[in-house]
Amino acid sequence: IDDAAYGFVTIAKPVTIDGGGHAAAVLAATGSGIMIDTTGAGDLVVLRGLSIDGLGMASSGIRALAVGKLIVEHCTVQNVAGHGIDFESATNPSSLLVSDSTIADNIDTTGGSSGVYHAAPFGNVVLDRVHVTGNNIGVQVRAATMSIRDSTISGNAQANVKLYAANASRIDIDDSLIAGSVAGTGIFSQGLVASVYVSNSTITGNNQGLATVVGSINSFGNNRVFGNYTDGAFTTTLPQK
């Protein structure tokens, strides 16, 4: 696409929107910067090389209500008064891959907004080389599974990583930095069958490093938890296989 600042976008079919190295911005003062609602379980939507700015007023940067597979690459999502990426796809199955992207400064007055929000009941989310910073909550999972790899989740007010689920849900964190929630929690897990698994990662500079309410946070014995006001403790240490 050409260099420009565009308005909000609604996607109803498989499509790739590629900034292609140009200055391609989506500016949205209301609603969602990009709304995705496709019909097919095999539908693929790719967003690449875009800057999405909610101007402090939009309710979400990218919102997926239905999509088979959503890929977000080399994008910035910022200044949204709600969730930066809101993944609530009802499609079974569905997936979201976010790579080489920055999700920053998405804040609402209730304190519930997240950089990445995952509530797709049949969805799997992967964050790879992603920076999530300055949001109310960095990453929040309410359903299914998420994997975080080689990423930095830092400086988010309420929590950097939050798993809050009524059904069996899981977050896997590998080779990542969870840091700097100075008034909040590094990793929080709540739910009878809510499980977080952490490997080769650093949790530091948070008010509470690790916190659980019924749920679990499990280590593979190769993590670093230090420099938090209260470090907290892993629920179990598992052998590496």
mmCIF file of C-alpha atoms in Angstrom:
data_model
loop_
_atom_site.group_PDB
_atom_site.id
_atom_site.type_symbol
_atom_site.label_atom_id
_atom_site.label_comp_id
_atom_site.label_asym_id
_atom_site.label_seq_id
_atom_site.Cartn_x
_atom_site.Cartn_y
_atom_site.Cartn_z
ATOM 1 C CA ILE A 1 0.000 0.000 0.000
ATOM 2 C CA ASP A 2 1.039 3.612 -0.447
ATOM 3 C CA ASP A 3 2.470 5.915 2.202
ATOM 4 C CA ALA A 4 -0.541 7.343 4.019
ATOM 5 C CA ALA A 5 -2.512 7.607 7.236
ATOM 6 C CA TYR A 6 -5.673 5.547 6.757
ATOM 7 C CA GLY A 7 -8.884 5.355 8.767
ATOM 8 C CA PHE A 8 -10.344 2.234 10.358
ATOM 9 C CA VAL A 9 -10.531 -1.002 8.356
ATOM 10 C CA THR A 10 -13.109 -3.811 8.358
ATOM 11 C CA ILE A 11 -12.004 -7.213 7.009
ATOM 12 C CA ALA A 12 -14.651 -9.774 6.008
ATOM 13 C CA LYS A 13 -12.622 -12.167 3.820
ATOM 14 C CA PRO A 14 -9.096 -13.600 3.521
ATOM 15 C CA VAL A 15 -6.646 -10.788 2.753
ATOM 16 C CA THR A 16 -3.078 -9.587 3.234
ATOM 17 C CA ILE A 17 -2.426 -5.928 4.050
ATOM 18 C CA ASP A 18 1.286 -5.266 3.681
ATOM 19 C CA GLY A 19 2.912 -1.913 4.385
ATOM 20 C CA GLY A 20 5.880 -3.125 2.365
ATOM 21 C CA GLY A 21 8.389 -0.828 4.066
ATOM 22 C CA HIS A 22 6.239 2.258 3.540
ATOM 23 C CA ALA A 23 4.769 4.577 6.179
ATOM 24 C CA ALA A 24 1.392 2.901 6.506
ATOM 25 C CA ALA A 25 -0.689 3.991 9.499
ATOM 26 C CA VAL A 26 -4.197 3.211 10.683
ATOM 27 C CA LEU A 27 -5.550 6.056 12.823
ATOM 28 C CA ALA A 28 -8.838 5.424 14.610
ATOM 29 C CA ALA A 29 -10.443 7.722 17.155
ATOM 30 C CA THR A 30 -13.432 5.417 17.784
ATOM 31 C CA GLY A 31 -14.230 1.707 17.513
ATOM 32 C CA SER A 32 -11.501 -0.661 16.307
ATOM 33 C CA GLY A 33 -8.582 0.283 14.109
ATOM 34 C CA ILE A 34 -8.918 -3.051 12.269
ATOM 35 C CA MET A 35 -12.000 -5.260 12.733
ATOM 36 C CA ILE A 36 -11.832 -8.858 11.467
ATOM 37 C CA ASP A 37 -14.972 -10.970 11.005
ATOM 38 C CA THR A 38 -14.588 -13.647 8.327
ATOM 39 C CA THR A 39 -16.794 -16.660 7.691
ATOM 40 C CA GLY A 40 -14.478 -19.577 6.916
ATOM 41 C CA ALA A 41 -12.465 -21.735 9.314
ATOM 42 C CA GLY A 42 -9.651 -21.742 6.746
ATOM 43 C CA ASP A 43 -9.600 -17.973 6.238
ATOM 44 C CA LEU A 44 -6.152 -16.387 6.574
ATOM 45 C CA VAL A 45 -5.659 -12.700 7.346
ATOM 46 C CA VAL A 46 -2.155 -11.202 7.348
ATOM 47 C CA LEU A 47 -1.331 -7.727 8.686
ATOM 48 C CA ARG A 48 2.258 -6.711 8.011
ATOM 49 C CA GLY A 49 4.266 -3.524 8.447
ATOM 50 C CA LEU A 50 1.450 -1.380 9.859
ATOM 51 C CA SER A 51 1.343 1.280 12.561
ATOM 52 C CA ILE A 52 -2.019 1.310 14.350
ATOM 53 C CA ASP A 53 -2.700 4.263 16.656
ATOM 54 C CA GLY A 54 -5.910 4.581 18.656
ATOM 55 C CA LEU A 55 -5.277 8.266 19.439
ATOM 56 C CA GLY A 56 -6.128 7.484 23.066
ATOM 57 C CA MET A 57 -9.781 6.924 22.150
ATOM 58 C CA ALA A 58 -10.282 3.769 20.028
ATOM 59 C CA SER A 59 -11.721 0.736 21.835
ATOM 60 C CA SER A 60 -9.224 -1.706 20.260
ATOM 61 C CA GLY A 61 -6.348 -1.666 17.822
ATOM 62 C CA ILE A 62 -6.973 -5.038 16.141
ATOM 63 C CA ARG A 63 -10.113 -6.966 17.040
ATOM 64 C CA ALA A 64 -10.811 -10.459 15.697
ATOM 65 C CA LEU A 65 -14.368 -11.744 16.165
ATOM 66 C CA ALA A 66 -14.020 -14.628 13.685
ATOM 67 C CA VAL A 67 -11.016 -15.775 11.671
ATOM 68 C CA GLY A 68 -9.268 -19.058 10.948
ATOM 69 C CA LYS A 69 -5.721 -17.720 11.213
ATOM 70 C CA LEU A 70 -4.498 -14.199 11.908
ATOM 71 C CA ILE A 71 -0.841 -13.241 11.427
ATOM 72 C CA VAL A 72 0.465 -9.888 12.682
ATOM 73 C CA GLU A 73 4.066 -9.155 11.633
ATOM 74 C CA HIS A 74 6.294 -6.081 12.035
ATOM 75 C CA CYS A 75 3.431 -3.987 13.388
ATOM 76 C CA THR A 76 3.010 -1.375 16.114
ATOM 77 C CA VAL A 77 -0.263 -1.087 18.030
ATOM 78 C CA GLN A 78 -0.433 1.819 20.476
ATOM 79 C CA ASN A 79 -2.484 4.467 22.278
ATOM 80 C CA VAL A 80 -5.718 2.471 22.408
ATOM 81 C CA ALA A 81 -8.262 3.040 25.204
ATOM 82 C CA GLY A 82 -8.860 -0.716 25.382
ATOM 83 C CA HIS A 83 -7.079 -3.852 24.179
ATOM 84 C CA GLY A 84 -4.245 -3.396 21.689
ATOM 85 C CA ILE A 85 -4.939 -6.791 20.088
ATOM 86 C CA ASP A 86 -8.318 -8.264 21.068
ATOM 87 C CA PHE A 87 -8.480 -11.906 19.943
ATOM 88 C CA GLU A 88 -11.971 -13.292 20.593
ATOM 89 C CA SER A 89 -12.433 -15.403 17.478
ATOM 90 C CA ALA A 90 -15.385 -17.781 17.680
ATOM 91 C CA THR A 91 -13.990 -19.898 14.826
ATOM 92 C CA ASN A 92 -13.112 -23.502 15.721
ATOM 93 C CA PRO A 93 -10.171 -23.860 15.492
ATOM 94 C CA SER A 94 -8.505 -20.450 15.270
ATOM 95 C CA SER A 95 -5.001 -19.114 15.763
ATOM 96 C CA LEU A 96 -3.099 -15.856 16.175
ATOM 97 C CA LEU A 97 0.614 -15.363 15.523
ATOM 98 C CA VAL A 98 2.206 -12.043 16.502
ATOM 99 C CA SER A 99 5.882 -11.643 15.629
ATOM 100 C CA ASP A 100 8.474 -8.846 15.596
ATOM 101 C CA SER A 101 5.894 -6.332 16.822
ATOM 102 C CA THR A 102 5.416 -3.738 19.579
ATOM 103 C CA ILE A 103 2.199 -3.364 21.582
ATOM 104 C CA ALA A 104 2.449 -0.268 23.775
ATOM 105 C CA ASP A 105 0.565 2.270 25.892
ATOM 106 C CA ASN A 106 -2.936 0.836 25.582
ATOM 107 C CA ILE A 107 -4.704 2.158 28.664
ATOM 108 C CA ASP A 108 -8.321 2.568 29.735
ATOM 109 C CA THR A 109 -9.819 4.253 32.793
ATOM 110 C CA THR A 110 -11.039 0.989 34.362
ATOM 111 C CA GLY A 111 -7.573 -0.588 34.329
ATOM 112 C CA GLY A 112 -8.741 -3.659 32.408
ATOM 113 C CA SER A 113 -7.155 -3.068 29.025
ATOM 114 C CA SER A 114 -4.418 -5.383 27.780
ATOM 115 C CA GLY A 115 -1.702 -5.179 25.188
ATOM 116 C CA VAL A 116 -2.762 -8.624 23.957
ATOM 117 C CA TYR A 117 -6.114 -10.069 25.114
ATOM 118 C CA HIS A 118 -6.938 -13.699 24.306
ATOM 119 C CA ALA A 119 -10.465 -14.957 24.935
ATOM 120 C CA ALA A 120 -10.993 -17.160 21.868
ATOM 121 C CA PRO A 121 -12.484 -20.400 23.240
ATOM 122 C CA PHE A 122 -10.896 -22.573 20.520
ATOM 123 C CA GLY A 123 -7.859 -20.402 19.895
ATOM 124 C CA ASN A 124 -4.115 -20.818 20.125
ATOM 125 C CA VAL A 125 -1.959 -17.688 20.344
ATOM 126 C CA VAL A 126 1.800 -17.416 19.776
ATOM 127 C CA LEU A 127 3.878 -14.316 20.580
ATOM 128 C CA ASP A 128 7.380 -14.474 19.081
ATOM 129 C CA ARG A 129 9.878 -11.605 19.493
ATOM 130 C CA VAL A 130 7.190 -9.235 20.723
ATOM 131 C CA HIS A 131 7.553 -6.190 23.025
ATOM 132 C CA VAL A 132 4.519 -5.463 25.195
ATOM 133 C CA THR A 133 4.935 -2.405 27.407
ATOM 134 C CA GLY A 134 3.080 0.433 29.118
ATOM 135 C CA ASN A 135 -0.377 -1.171 29.101
ATOM 136 C CA ASN A 136 -2.728 -1.731 32.065
ATOM 137 C CA ILE A 137 -2.112 -5.479 31.626
ATOM 138 C CA GLY A 138 0.587 -6.710 29.286
ATOM 139 C CA VAL A 139 -0.775 -10.078 28.166
ATOM 140 C CA GLN A 140 -4.085 -11.457 29.422
ATOM 141 C CA VAL A 141 -5.402 -14.962 28.662
ATOM 142 C CA ARG A 142 -9.003 -15.926 29.427
ATOM 143 C CA ALA A 143 -9.290 -19.127 27.347
ATOM 144 C CA ALA A 144 -7.365 -21.903 25.589
ATOM 145 C CA THR A 145 -3.579 -21.563 25.181
ATOM 146 C CA MET A 146 -0.814 -19.054 24.540
ATOM 147 C CA SER A 147 2.927 -19.470 23.930
ATOM 148 C CA ILE A 148 5.350 -16.588 24.522
ATOM 149 C CA ARG A 149 8.866 -16.919 23.139
ATOM 150 C CA ASP A 150 11.882 -14.599 23.024
ATOM 151 C CA SER A 151 9.751 -11.630 24.073
ATOM 152 C CA THR A 152 9.818 -8.733 26.550
ATOM 153 C CA ILE A 153 6.697 -8.075 28.626
ATOM 154 C CA SER A 154 7.558 -5.087 30.798
ATOM 155 C CA GLY A 155 6.323 -1.957 32.528
ATOM 156 C CA ASN A 156 2.640 -2.883 32.502
ATOM 157 C CA ALA A 157 0.715 -1.450 35.446
ATOM 158 C CA GLN A 158 -1.501 -4.220 36.870
ATOM 159 C CA ALA A 159 0.352 -7.301 35.609
ATOM 160 C CA ASN A 160 2.791 -8.223 32.894
ATOM 161 C CA VAL A 161 1.336 -11.706 32.241
ATOM 162 C CA LYS A 162 -2.109 -12.626 33.566
ATOM 163 C CA LEU A 163 -3.925 -15.952 33.216
ATOM 164 C CA TYR A 164 -7.491 -15.733 34.509
ATOM 165 C CA ALA A 165 -9.642 -18.595 33.294
ATOM 166 C CA ALA A 166 -12.601 -20.673 34.405
ATOM 167 C CA ASN A 167 -11.750 -23.560 32.063
ATOM 168 C CA ALA A 168 -8.515 -25.437 31.377
ATOM 169 C CA SER A 169 -6.113 -22.813 30.025
ATOM 170 C CA ARG A 170 -2.336 -22.584 29.730
ATOM 171 C CA ILE A 171 0.461 -20.123 29.062
ATOM 172 C CA ASP A 172 3.931 -21.332 28.060
ATOM 173 C CA ILE A 173 6.764 -18.806 28.470
ATOM 174 C CA ASP A 174 10.227 -19.481 27.079
ATOM 175 C CA ASP A 175 13.374 -17.336 26.891
ATOM 176 C CA SER A 176 11.562 -14.115 27.825
ATOM 177 C CA LEU A 177 11.862 -11.117 30.154
ATOM 178 C CA ILE A 178 8.956 -10.365 32.498
ATOM 179 C CA ALA A 179 9.929 -7.147 34.248
ATOM 180 C CA GLY A 180 9.117 -3.773 35.708
ATOM 181 C CA SER A 181 5.496 -3.968 36.842
ATOM 182 C CA VAL A 182 6.477 -1.796 39.791
ATOM 183 C CA ALA A 183 2.988 -1.705 41.340
ATOM 184 C CA GLY A 184 1.753 -5.020 39.964
ATOM 185 C CA THR A 185 2.637 -8.648 39.285
ATOM 186 C CA GLY A 186 5.116 -10.265 36.934
ATOM 187 C CA ILE A 187 3.141 -13.476 36.338
ATOM 188 C CA PHE A 188 -0.338 -14.055 37.782
ATOM 189 C CA SER A 189 -2.350 -17.287 37.495
ATOM 190 C CA GLN A 190 -5.941 -17.747 38.683
ATOM 191 C CA GLY A 191 -8.297 -20.629 37.956
ATOM 192 C CA LEU A 192 -8.772 -24.198 39.096
ATOM 193 C CA VAL A 193 -7.058 -25.558 35.977
ATOM 194 C CA ALA A 194 -5.103 -22.442 34.963
ATOM 195 C CA SER A 195 -1.432 -23.331 34.443
ATOM 196 C CA VAL A 196 1.625 -21.299 33.479
ATOM 197 C CA TYR A 197 4.881 -23.053 32.482
ATOM 198 C CA VAL A 198 8.104 -21.011 32.485
ATOM 199 C CA SER A 199 11.480 -21.941 31.013
ATOM 200 C CA ASN A 200 14.780 -20.024 30.720
ATOM 201 C CA SER A 201 13.163 -16.696 31.576
ATOM 202 C CA THR A 202 13.812 -13.749 33.919
ATOM 203 C CA ILE A 203 11.204 -12.277 36.266
ATOM 204 C CA THR A 204 12.515 -9.114 37.920
ATOM 205 C CA GLY A 205 11.629 -5.586 38.999
ATOM 206 C CA ASN A 206 7.964 -6.312 39.728
ATOM 207 C CA ASN A 207 6.099 -5.578 42.929
ATOM 208 C CA GLN A 208 5.174 -9.294 43.127
ATOM 209 C CA GLY A 209 7.204 -11.597 40.932
ATOM 210 C CA LEU A 210 4.926 -14.656 40.960
ATOM 211 C CA ALA A 211 1.367 -14.858 42.298
ATOM 212 C CA THR A 212 -1.317 -17.533 42.156
ATOM 213 C CA VAL A 213 -4.952 -17.795 43.241
ATOM 214 C CA VAL A 214 -5.788 -21.513 42.964
ATOM 215 C CA GLY A 215 -3.904 -21.680 39.649
ATOM 216 C CA SER A 216 -0.276 -22.752 39.171
ATOM 217 C CA ILE A 217 3.014 -21.302 37.878
ATOM 218 C CA ASN A 218 5.485 -24.071 37.076
ATOM 219 C CA SER A 219 9.231 -23.903 36.435
ATOM 220 C CA PHE A 220 11.618 -26.141 34.530
ATOM 221 C CA GLY A 221 14.351 -25.179 36.983
ATOM 222 C CA ASN A 222 16.264 -22.817 34.704
ATOM 223 C CA ASN A 223 14.621 -19.466 35.461
ATOM 224 C CA ARG A 224 15.828 -16.355 37.307
ATOM 225 C CA VAL A 225 13.449 -14.739 39.816
ATOM 226 C CA PHE A 226 15.101 -11.856 41.671
ATOM 227 C CA GLY A 227 14.871 -8.138 42.421
ATOM 228 C CA ASN A 228 11.106 -8.085 42.896
ATOM 229 C CA TYR A 229 9.692 -6.427 46.016
ATOM 230 C CA THR A 230 8.313 -9.914 46.783
ATOM 231 C CA ASP A 231 9.608 -12.686 44.556
ATOM 232 C CA GLY A 232 6.900 -15.249 45.241
ATOM 233 C CA ALA A 233 7.494 -18.895 44.412
ATOM 234 C CA PHE A 234 6.828 -21.393 41.662
ATOM 235 C CA THR A 235 4.141 -23.979 42.411
ATOM 236 C CA THR A 236 6.311 -26.850 41.202
ATOM 237 C CA THR A 237 9.697 -27.451 39.572
ATOM 238 C CA LEU A 238 9.473 -29.940 36.722
ATOM 239 C CA PRO A 239 12.281 -32.060 35.263
ATOM 240 C CA GLN A 240 13.448 -31.221 31.793
ATOM 241 C CA LYS A 241 13.008 -34.016 29.281
#
